[in-house]
């Protein structure tokens, strides 16, 4: 524990495999650390990234990706993550992302083989049950999707370090897959009325297996508070979507264009498409209440020894963020993406609040193994968590 | 606190305070630089490390780029051979099944809808007249494919050869055709595509490009991945399609000659097409045809030379009798009734 130059540096503490006692963080007013009184909620995270810096990273990434015929892609991804992680400052200390491009690259090489074989099988399968086999193969993707999700969460957590101590996700990805499949089945059987409950079950499984150093998180959420907003979202989606389908006949609009290609038919098709997409947009807006409630519910029920979390995200702030983001994206043809990412991070991370104090003295590095390779599955399934 | 030597320091990628310094060997210890004042004091010592790390990374990625381009050029060169090898391994039944599916889908896409269903033109006499034309062309040159032409009722002018011998002609194209010889020319052209497996090659090729780009850029590639993918696809397939059209023209000419059908039909049809396109009426109808059949003028010239050569060899007596009777031709023209 050391303090030099008017408290400008703070020793982060040691975290050796031997479990050396951790140093308490230096609380320094100049550094803008939040006050640490227990009993009241304070902001947990300060997100310091800005769009222009991220944009510059993007440009360099783009050029290098082109120059290396795409190989740099994986390293580019790591660079963006390192930027986002290191600008996420928790209680005065930044997160570190320790993943490497090499890991993502090899992880993807492994899955690329599976991907090629699978894709070729779906496209070119000839033999008995020719009609059914490709769709069966597609259904076989669902368990892989769950499996991949779990593995990717584990990968990201193990590559996230705070104060020299890393996060982890224990438990078996196969077991998670089984549970998730069971929940999906229940959702289908109950026409998705089971969905809030399944969300609670899966969340509990993930959070309950999450570790920071040698200490585990746990989850206390029950499905009940989710039901009303979920039903509103469901009814809204079905209502607006159905209305969109009823208001316009997209099929006949396309047919008109075929039969009499011309200005009127093109206009008709555009109007039809506009109505359908507009209705879908309205429908998706009705799901935001549920989304906001979910975030608050997840934060509130995620527990760690000594601390409690809260999210102060509100429906109004989320709607404003997502609508303006959508507009910006459309107006700039996607070039504003870095600013949009930064905006979203700021809103969501700044809404996270914490109460209580970490027991810094007893935090130590865990003994669990981290996965060797990266997120191959994720790449193949076109799935990405926030980043 | 331990003493860290300057050489053992590992700098983070981004050095905006607060940031954490680590060192090798990784014991998990961190030195967090909390604010700008601290950074200002440390920066003179760290900048050297930063610069040399930057140079090393530039050298490394320079080498990787060189290797990537070398491999890329090799792949570019080997790609057509690879596609050939793949196409050669596709069994003929698969090709036919695939072709039928493709024709069905494309026909449905192009067709006028009657009560939500695509209208295929299947008027009996017309179908058998076209079948006899196809038969005459098939007999002239033995091939392992079974050819069939289906007509779909559509305003969009197009003729299309799916793999395995399934061909598609739209009613709009039939209206444009003035003589049986012209129709024979079009069918011979499409048969050329089938025999040279252009459709299959195109499918395998674009599939390969997509696969390669997915492997390199990932699905999520964002705007760079998407742009690169479509650019690569466009570059490969459009350069192929020009070659394919020339090959199919040459094939059609030879086939017509072998079956004793006048070769001028193909030429007159193209000329009319060019003329109509020049008038620029109903842009939509011709867009599809012209975009996939580029450089019509150049092809017309090539064909004209061939036709003139043939006429010169035959001493001006190359014109054969009509390939279809007047009744049969009328039936073809009314195939959609």
Tab-separated table of C-alpha atoms in Angstrom, chain A residues 6-383:
chain	number	residue	atom	x	y	z
A	6	UNK	CA	-0.147	13.855	-3.314
A	7	UNK	CA	-2.076	10.678	-3.756
A	8	UNK	CA	-2.014	10.742	-7.518
A	9	UNK	CA	-1.267	7.061	-7.888
A	10	UNK	CA	-3.049	4.294	-6.171
A	11	UNK	CA	-1.730	0.808	-5.733
A	12	UNK	CA	-4.201	-1.666	-7.087
A	13	UNK	CA	-3.000	-4.457	-4.870
A	14	UNK	CA	-1.579	-7.859	-5.490
A	15	UNK	CA	-3.516	-10.874	-6.578
A	16	UNK	CA	-1.219	-13.813	-6.703
A	17	UNK	CA	-2.240	-17.409	-6.990
A	18	UNK	CA	-1.232	-17.775	-3.383
A	19	UNK	CA	-4.036	-15.481	-2.360
A	20	UNK	CA	-2.048	-12.599	-0.936
A	21	UNK	CA	-4.116	-10.229	1.144
A	22	UNK	CA	-5.510	-7.435	-0.966
A	23	UNK	CA	-4.914	-3.790	-0.381
A	24	UNK	CA	-7.824	-1.471	0.071
A	25	UNK	CA	-8.159	1.104	-2.701
A	26	UNK	CA	-6.923	4.580	-2.165
A	27	UNK	CA	-9.881	6.914	-1.973
A	28	UNK	CA	-8.773	10.138	-3.518
A	29	UNK	CA	-11.007	13.177	-3.867
A	30	UNK	CA	-8.993	14.599	-6.782
A	31	UNK	CA	-9.459	11.418	-8.756
A	32	UNK	CA	-13.202	11.823	-8.579
A	33	UNK	CA	-13.903	8.634	-6.721
A	34	UNK	CA	-17.435	8.330	-5.457
A	35	UNK	CA	-17.870	8.614	-1.733
A	36	UNK	CA	-17.938	5.273	-0.022
A	37	UNK	CA	-20.486	5.606	2.726
A	38	UNK	CA	-22.539	2.494	3.131
A	39	UNK	CA	-26.271	2.806	3.242
A	40	UNK	CA	-26.783	5.025	0.241
A	41	UNK	CA	-26.617	4.197	-3.412
A	42	UNK	CA	-23.888	5.754	-5.472
A	43	UNK	CA	-22.974	5.521	-9.109
A	44	UNK	CA	-20.983	2.345	-9.758
A	45	UNK	CA	-19.478	3.037	-13.158
A	46	UNK	CA	-18.031	6.045	-14.920
A	47	UNK	CA	-17.884	5.535	-18.668
A	48	UNK	CA	-15.212	7.797	-20.114
A	49	UNK	CA	-15.155	6.795	-23.759
A	50	UNK	CA	-15.965	9.251	-26.501
A	51	UNK	CA	-17.251	8.753	-29.994
A	52	UNK	CA	-14.460	10.528	-31.831
A	53	UNK	CA	-11.735	8.354	-30.275
A	54	UNK	CA	-13.711	5.216	-31.028
A	55	UNK	CA	-14.256	6.449	-34.570
A	56	UNK	CA	-10.509	6.851	-35.056
A	57	UNK	CA	-10.005	3.303	-33.817
A	58	UNK	CA	-12.639	2.147	-36.288
A	59	UNK	CA	-10.995	3.865	-39.210
A	60	UNK	CA	-7.594	2.372	-38.424
A	61	UNK	CA	-9.230	-1.017	-37.892
A	62	UNK	CA	-10.993	-0.750	-41.210
A	63	UNK	CA	-7.822	0.117	-43.095
A	64	UNK	CA	-5.831	-2.652	-41.450
A	65	UNK	CA	-8.623	-5.151	-42.059
A	66	UNK	CA	-8.602	-4.314	-45.742
A	67	UNK	CA	-4.807	-4.334	-45.877
A	68	UNK	CA	-4.604	-7.789	-44.314
A	69	UNK	CA	-7.520	-9.142	-46.366
A	70	UNK	CA	-9.695	-9.535	-43.314
A	71	UNK	CA	-7.318	-11.319	-40.964
A	72	UNK	CA	-6.989	-8.239	-38.778
A	73	UNK	CA	-10.732	-8.414	-38.119
A	74	UNK	CA	-10.225	-10.394	-34.919
A	75	UNK	CA	-7.571	-8.049	-33.590
A	76	UNK	CA	-9.765	-5.113	-34.518
A	77	UNK	CA	-12.516	-6.524	-32.387
A	78	UNK	CA	-10.139	-6.853	-29.457
A	79	UNK	CA	-8.974	-3.289	-29.890
A	80	UNK	CA	-12.525	-1.942	-29.731
A	81	UNK	CA	-13.222	-4.020	-26.651
A	82	UNK	CA	-10.020	-2.888	-24.967
A	83	UNK	CA	-11.081	0.668	-25.574
A	84	UNK	CA	-14.556	0.137	-24.146
A	85	UNK	CA	-13.341	-1.878	-21.164
A	86	UNK	CA	-10.549	0.509	-20.222
A	87	UNK	CA	-12.956	3.420	-20.367
A	88	UNK	CA	-15.333	1.693	-18.004
A	89	UNK	CA	-14.124	2.945	-14.654
A	90	UNK	CA	-15.544	1.138	-11.636
A	91	UNK	CA	-14.916	2.842	-8.290
A	92	UNK	CA	-11.967	4.732	-9.752
A	93	UNK	CA	-10.297	1.688	-11.337
A	94	UNK	CA	-10.704	0.816	-14.998
A	95	UNK	CA	-11.723	-2.596	-16.257
A	96	UNK	CA	-9.125	-4.415	-18.299
A	97	UNK	CA	-9.845	-6.640	-21.257
A	98	UNK	CA	-7.189	-9.337	-21.468
A	99	UNK	CA	-8.508	-11.259	-24.468
A	100	UNK	CA	-6.317	-11.384	-27.571
A	101	UNK	CA	-6.920	-11.445	-31.283
A	102	UNK	CA	-5.030	-14.711	-31.476
A	103	UNK	CA	-7.566	-16.376	-29.179
A	104	UNK	CA	-10.500	-15.156	-31.246
A	105	UNK	CA	-8.729	-16.198	-34.430
A	106	UNK	CA	-8.024	-19.764	-33.315
A	107	UNK	CA	-11.428	-20.064	-31.713
A	108	UNK	CA	-12.922	-19.127	-35.018
A	109	UNK	CA	-10.704	-21.468	-37.043
A	110	UNK	CA	-12.067	-24.363	-35.010
A	111	UNK	CA	-15.643	-23.373	-35.626
A	112	UNK	CA	-14.981	-22.498	-39.277
A	113	UNK	CA	-14.447	-26.180	-40.051
A	114	UNK	CA	-17.742	-27.110	-38.395
A	115	UNK	CA	-19.410	-24.202	-40.135
A	116	UNK	CA	-18.239	-25.235	-43.606
A	117	UNK	CA	-19.287	-28.847	-43.118
A	118	UNK	CA	-22.645	-27.813	-41.681
A	119	UNK	CA	-23.380	-25.244	-44.368
A	120	UNK	CA	-22.497	-27.619	-47.148
A	121	UNK	CA	-24.704	-30.287	-45.596
A	122	UNK	CA	-27.666	-27.906	-45.414
A	123	UNK	CA	-27.208	-26.713	-48.986
A	124	UNK	CA	-26.217	-29.826	-50.824
A	125	UNK	CA	-27.650	-32.746	-48.915
A	126	UNK	CA	-28.940	-35.459	-51.223
A	127	UNK	CA	-30.330	-38.711	-49.956
A	128	UNK	CA	-33.263	-40.110	-48.057
A	129	UNK	CA	-35.633	-37.625	-46.428
A	130	UNK	CA	-34.243	-34.896	-48.613
A	131	UNK	CA	-36.912	-32.374	-47.697
A	132	UNK	CA	-36.679	-32.822	-43.952
A	133	UNK	CA	-32.983	-33.223	-43.189
A	134	UNK	CA	-31.928	-29.611	-43.880
A	135	UNK	CA	-34.656	-28.245	-41.602
A	136	UNK	CA	-33.713	-30.786	-38.927
A	137	UNK	CA	-30.139	-29.571	-39.204
A	138	UNK	CA	-31.375	-26.030	-38.720
A	139	UNK	CA	-33.231	-27.037	-35.562
A	140	UNK	CA	-30.029	-28.688	-34.348
A	141	UNK	CA	-28.553	-25.192	-34.257
A	142	UNK	CA	-30.757	-24.174	-31.315
A	143	UNK	CA	-28.886	-26.161	-28.637
A	144	UNK	CA	-25.599	-24.997	-30.116
A	145	UNK	CA	-26.829	-21.458	-29.816
A	146	UNK	CA	-27.440	-21.849	-26.078
A	147	UNK	CA	-24.168	-23.640	-25.622
A	148	UNK	CA	-22.345	-20.909	-27.502
A	149	UNK	CA	-24.022	-18.172	-25.497
A	150	UNK	CA	-22.872	-19.674	-22.240
A	151	UNK	CA	-19.340	-20.265	-23.488
A	152	UNK	CA	-19.082	-16.740	-24.815
A	153	UNK	CA	-20.233	-15.231	-21.544
A	154	UNK	CA	-17.584	-17.312	-19.826
A	155	UNK	CA	-14.937	-16.203	-22.296
A	156	UNK	CA	-15.726	-12.546	-21.830
A	157	UNK	CA	-15.897	-12.767	-18.056
A	158	UNK	CA	-12.576	-14.580	-17.780
A	159	UNK	CA	-11.015	-11.898	-19.974
A	160	UNK	CA	-12.350	-9.117	-17.807
A	161	UNK	CA	-10.065	-8.020	-15.003
A	162	UNK	CA	-10.691	-5.411	-12.354
A	163	UNK	CA	-8.058	-4.507	-9.814
A	164	UNK	CA	-5.977	-7.432	-11.038
A	165	UNK	CA	-8.668	-9.972	-10.312
A	166	UNK	CA	-10.652	-11.633	-13.040
A	167	UNK	CA	-14.256	-12.625	-13.371
A	168	UNK	CA	-15.386	-16.132	-14.197
A	169	UNK	CA	-18.372	-18.259	-15.043
A	170	UNK	CA	-18.392	-21.732	-13.557
A	171	UNK	CA	-20.838	-24.515	-14.280
A	172	UNK	CA	-21.295	-26.658	-17.346
A	173	UNK	CA	-22.340	-25.170	-20.656
A	174	UNK	CA	-24.033	-28.481	-21.526
A	175	UNK	CA	-26.187	-28.353	-18.438
A	176	UNK	CA	-27.140	-24.778	-19.236
A	177	UNK	CA	-28.053	-25.919	-22.746
A	178	UNK	CA	-30.312	-28.640	-21.364
A	179	UNK	CA	-32.057	-26.255	-18.998
A	180	UNK	CA	-32.455	-23.626	-21.699
A	181	UNK	CA	-33.905	-26.214	-24.096
A	182	UNK	CA	-36.383	-27.300	-21.427
A	183	UNK	CA	-37.413	-23.694	-20.854
A	184	UNK	CA	-37.778	-23.105	-24.594
A	185	UNK	CA	-40.017	-26.130	-24.831
A	186	UNK	CA	-42.142	-24.814	-21.961
A	187	UNK	CA	-42.345	-21.439	-23.691
A	188	UNK	CA	-43.561	-23.040	-26.886
A	189	UNK	CA	-46.102	-25.209	-25.093
A	190	UNK	CA	-47.512	-22.253	-23.139
A	191	UNK	CA	-47.445	-19.922	-26.166
A	192	UNK	CA	-44.739	-17.885	-24.439
A	193	UNK	CA	-46.799	-17.157	-21.332
A	194	UNK	CA	-44.050	-18.948	-19.422
A	195	UNK	CA	-41.417	-16.560	-20.746
A	196	UNK	CA	-40.832	-14.336	-17.627
A	197	UNK	CA	-40.379	-17.459	-15.526
A	198	UNK	CA	-37.912	-18.937	-18.007
A	199	UNK	CA	-36.024	-15.676	-17.953
A	200	UNK	CA	-35.747	-15.863	-14.163
A	201	UNK	CA	-34.575	-19.466	-14.321
A	202	UNK	CA	-31.863	-18.840	-16.914
A	203	UNK	CA	-30.714	-15.617	-15.292
A	204	UNK	CA	-30.392	-17.360	-11.961
A	205	UNK	CA	-28.302	-20.076	-13.560
A	206	UNK	CA	-25.941	-17.601	-15.201
A	207	UNK	CA	-25.574	-15.094	-12.390
A	208	UNK	CA	-25.361	-17.861	-9.786
A	209	UNK	CA	-22.324	-19.211	-11.629
A	210	UNK	CA	-20.625	-15.846	-11.982
A	211	UNK	CA	-17.529	-15.160	-9.921
A	212	UNK	CA	-15.380	-12.211	-9.155
A	213	UNK	CA	-12.141	-13.650	-7.862
A	214	UNK	CA	-12.947	-16.261	-5.246
A	215	UNK	CA	-16.439	-14.979	-4.512
A	216	UNK	CA	-19.622	-15.842	-6.256
A	217	UNK	CA	-22.581	-13.727	-7.338
A	218	UNK	CA	-26.103	-14.902	-6.735
A	219	UNK	CA	-29.488	-14.042	-8.084
A	220	UNK	CA	-32.725	-13.540	-6.184
A	221	UNK	CA	-35.134	-12.557	-8.968
A	222	UNK	CA	-38.660	-13.924	-9.154
A	223	UNK	CA	-40.725	-13.837	-12.333
A	224	UNK	CA	-43.774	-12.133	-10.848
A	225	UNK	CA	-42.822	-8.450	-11.340
A	226	UNK	CA	-42.099	-9.132	-15.013
A	227	UNK	CA	-45.523	-10.409	-15.960
A	228	UNK	CA	-47.500	-7.222	-16.529
A	229	UNK	CA	-44.860	-5.458	-18.665
A	230	UNK	CA	-44.274	-8.689	-20.552
A	231	UNK	CA	-47.946	-9.070	-21.411
A	232	UNK	CA	-48.067	-5.439	-22.530
A	233	UNK	CA	-45.086	-6.069	-24.795
A	234	UNK	CA	-46.623	-9.255	-26.161
A	235	UNK	CA	-50.006	-7.675	-26.834
A	236	UNK	CA	-48.340	-4.609	-28.346
A	237	UNK	CA	-46.173	-6.657	-30.690
A	238	UNK	CA	-49.018	-8.895	-31.814
A	239	UNK	CA	-51.477	-5.995	-32.033
A	240	UNK	CA	-49.326	-3.638	-34.068
A	241	UNK	CA	-47.791	-6.405	-36.145
A	242	UNK	CA	-51.226	-7.829	-36.924
A	243	UNK	CA	-52.595	-4.384	-37.730
A	244	UNK	CA	-49.698	-3.812	-40.117
A	245	UNK	CA	-50.399	-7.088	-41.869
A	246	UNK	CA	-54.111	-6.298	-42.097
A	247	UNK	CA	-53.725	-2.723	-43.296
A	248	UNK	CA	-51.655	-3.596	-46.327
A	249	UNK	CA	-51.375	-6.571	-48.590
A	250	UNK	CA	-47.645	-6.729	-49.225
A	251	UNK	CA	-48.051	-9.717	-51.534
A	252	UNK	CA	-50.382	-7.922	-53.898
A	253	UNK	CA	-48.171	-4.816	-53.817
A	254	UNK	CA	-45.273	-6.945	-55.049
A	255	UNK	CA	-47.618	-8.574	-57.552
A	256	UNK	CA	-48.671	-5.176	-58.909
A	257	UNK	CA	-45.056	-4.268	-59.450
A	258	UNK	CA	-44.615	-7.479	-61.409
A	259	UNK	CA	-47.661	-6.998	-63.572
A	260	UNK	CA	-47.353	-3.343	-64.301
A	261	UNK	CA	-43.910	-2.054	-63.451
A	262	UNK	CA	-44.112	1.683	-63.190
A	263	UNK	CA	-44.178	4.701	-60.964
A	264	UNK	CA	-47.556	3.905	-59.390
A	265	UNK	CA	-46.623	0.328	-58.524
A	266	UNK	CA	-43.302	1.388	-57.006
A	267	UNK	CA	-45.087	4.015	-54.951
A	268	UNK	CA	-47.649	1.448	-53.828
A	269	UNK	CA	-44.926	-0.931	-52.725
A	270	UNK	CA	-43.091	1.801	-50.829
A	271	UNK	CA	-46.276	2.823	-49.017
A	272	UNK	CA	-46.992	-0.805	-48.145
A	273	UNK	CA	-43.466	-1.395	-46.883
A	274	UNK	CA	-43.571	1.856	-44.917
A	275	UNK	CA	-46.806	0.862	-43.220
A	276	UNK	CA	-45.584	-2.613	-42.317
A	277	UNK	CA	-42.258	-1.392	-40.959
A	278	UNK	CA	-43.880	1.559	-39.193
A	279	UNK	CA	-46.265	-0.799	-37.424
A	280	UNK	CA	-43.416	-3.117	-36.519
A	281	UNK	CA	-41.554	-0.124	-35.073
A	282	UNK	CA	-44.574	0.842	-32.984
A	283	UNK	CA	-44.874	-2.773	-31.860
A	284	UNK	CA	-41.244	-2.893	-30.820
A	285	UNK	CA	-41.655	0.388	-28.917
A	286	UNK	CA	-44.258	-1.312	-26.774
A	287	UNK	CA	-41.599	-3.811	-25.684
A	288	UNK	CA	-39.345	-1.148	-24.178
A	289	UNK	CA	-41.227	-0.986	-20.931
A	290	UNK	CA	-40.547	-4.681	-20.491
A	291	UNK	CA	-36.903	-4.166	-21.440
A	292	UNK	CA	-36.472	-1.370	-18.885
A	293	UNK	CA	-38.200	-3.363	-16.159
A	294	UNK	CA	-35.953	-6.335	-16.998
A	295	UNK	CA	-32.771	-4.312	-16.633
A	296	UNK	CA	-33.869	-2.881	-13.293
A	297	UNK	CA	-35.002	-6.309	-12.136
A	298	UNK	CA	-31.715	-7.928	-13.141
A	299	UNK	CA	-29.627	-5.257	-11.435
A	300	UNK	CA	-31.683	-5.288	-8.274
A	301	UNK	CA	-31.576	-9.047	-7.915
A	302	UNK	CA	-27.921	-9.549	-8.733
A	303	UNK	CA	-26.071	-9.868	-5.431
A	304	UNK	CA	-22.467	-9.961	-4.382
A	305	UNK	CA	-21.094	-10.201	-0.825
A	306	UNK	CA	-21.254	-6.774	0.800
A	307	UNK	CA	-22.897	-4.863	-2.008
A	308	UNK	CA	-26.284	-4.314	-3.593
A	309	UNK	CA	-26.960	-3.073	-7.094
A	310	UNK	CA	-29.654	-0.898	-8.606
A	311	UNK	CA	-30.334	0.349	-12.086
A	312	UNK	CA	-32.034	3.703	-12.466
A	313	UNK	CA	-32.803	3.241	-16.136
A	314	UNK	CA	-36.240	4.526	-17.061
A	315	UNK	CA	-38.529	3.823	-19.943
A	316	UNK	CA	-38.368	7.447	-21.041
A	317	UNK	CA	-34.559	7.510	-21.131
A	318	UNK	CA	-34.400	4.215	-22.991
A	319	UNK	CA	-36.962	5.291	-25.570
A	320	UNK	CA	-35.169	8.589	-26.124
A	321	UNK	CA	-31.823	6.802	-26.496
A	322	UNK	CA	-33.034	4.126	-28.887
A	323	UNK	CA	-35.125	6.460	-31.044
A	324	UNK	CA	-32.371	9.043	-31.402
A	325	UNK	CA	-29.878	6.260	-32.076
A	326	UNK	CA	-32.108	4.874	-34.799
A	327	UNK	CA	-32.490	8.304	-36.360
A	328	UNK	CA	-28.757	8.993	-36.210
A	329	UNK	CA	-28.008	5.615	-37.717
A	330	UNK	CA	-30.396	6.210	-40.599
A	331	UNK	CA	-29.243	9.777	-41.215
A	332	UNK	CA	-25.549	8.906	-41.256
A	333	UNK	CA	-25.939	5.573	-43.063
A	334	UNK	CA	-24.348	3.764	-40.142
A	335	UNK	CA	-21.249	5.926	-39.931
A	336	UNK	CA	-22.290	7.279	-36.546
A	337	UNK	CA	-21.996	3.791	-35.067
A	338	UNK	CA	-19.075	4.618	-32.720
A	339	UNK	CA	-21.005	7.553	-31.251
A	340	UNK	CA	-24.080	5.378	-30.872
A	341	UNK	CA	-22.098	2.729	-29.011
A	342	UNK	CA	-20.637	5.336	-26.686
A	343	UNK	CA	-24.039	6.928	-26.097
A	344	UNK	CA	-25.631	3.601	-25.219
A	345	UNK	CA	-22.774	2.621	-22.927
A	346	UNK	CA	-22.994	5.909	-21.133
A	347	UNK	CA	-26.735	5.680	-20.556
A	348	UNK	CA	-26.810	2.062	-19.457
A	349	UNK	CA	-23.616	2.019	-17.418
A	350	UNK	CA	-24.266	5.326	-15.706
A	351	UNK	CA	-27.632	4.077	-14.572
A	352	UNK	CA	-25.948	1.342	-12.520
A	353	UNK	CA	-25.765	2.179	-8.837
A	354	UNK	CA	-24.281	0.366	-5.903
A	355	UNK	CA	-24.661	0.338	-2.160
A	356	UNK	CA	-22.285	-1.014	0.479
A	357	UNK	CA	-18.576	-1.765	0.280
A	358	UNK	CA	-16.568	-4.573	-1.161
A	359	UNK	CA	-14.625	-6.585	1.350
A	360	UNK	CA	-11.349	-5.729	-0.357
A	361	UNK	CA	-9.237	-7.497	2.229
A	362	UNK	CA	-10.627	-10.920	1.439
A	363	UNK	CA	-10.821	-10.703	-2.331
A	364	UNK	CA	-8.411	-13.061	-4.035
A	365	UNK	CA	-7.848	-14.574	-7.428
A	366	UNK	CA	-9.776	-17.772	-8.004
A	367	UNK	CA	-8.288	-21.107	-8.952
A	368	UNK	CA	-10.687	-21.870	-11.758
A	369	UNK	CA	-9.465	-22.431	-15.252
A	370	UNK	CA	-10.224	-20.030	-18.008
A	371	UNK	CA	-11.201	-21.260	-21.490
A	372	UNK	CA	-8.336	-21.363	-23.955
A	373	UNK	CA	-10.013	-20.179	-27.101
A	374	UNK	CA	-12.318	-17.385	-28.060
A	375	UNK	CA	-15.787	-16.950	-29.325
A	376	UNK	CA	-15.826	-19.043	-32.435
A	377	UNK	CA	-19.395	-20.096	-31.942
A	378	UNK	CA	-20.441	-16.526	-31.619
A	379	UNK	CA	-18.954	-15.494	-34.906
A	380	UNK	CA	-20.638	-18.340	-36.678
A	381	UNK	CA	-24.057	-17.665	-35.269
A	382	UNK	CA	-24.081	-13.970	-35.859
A	383	UNK	CA	-24.754	-13.193	-32.291
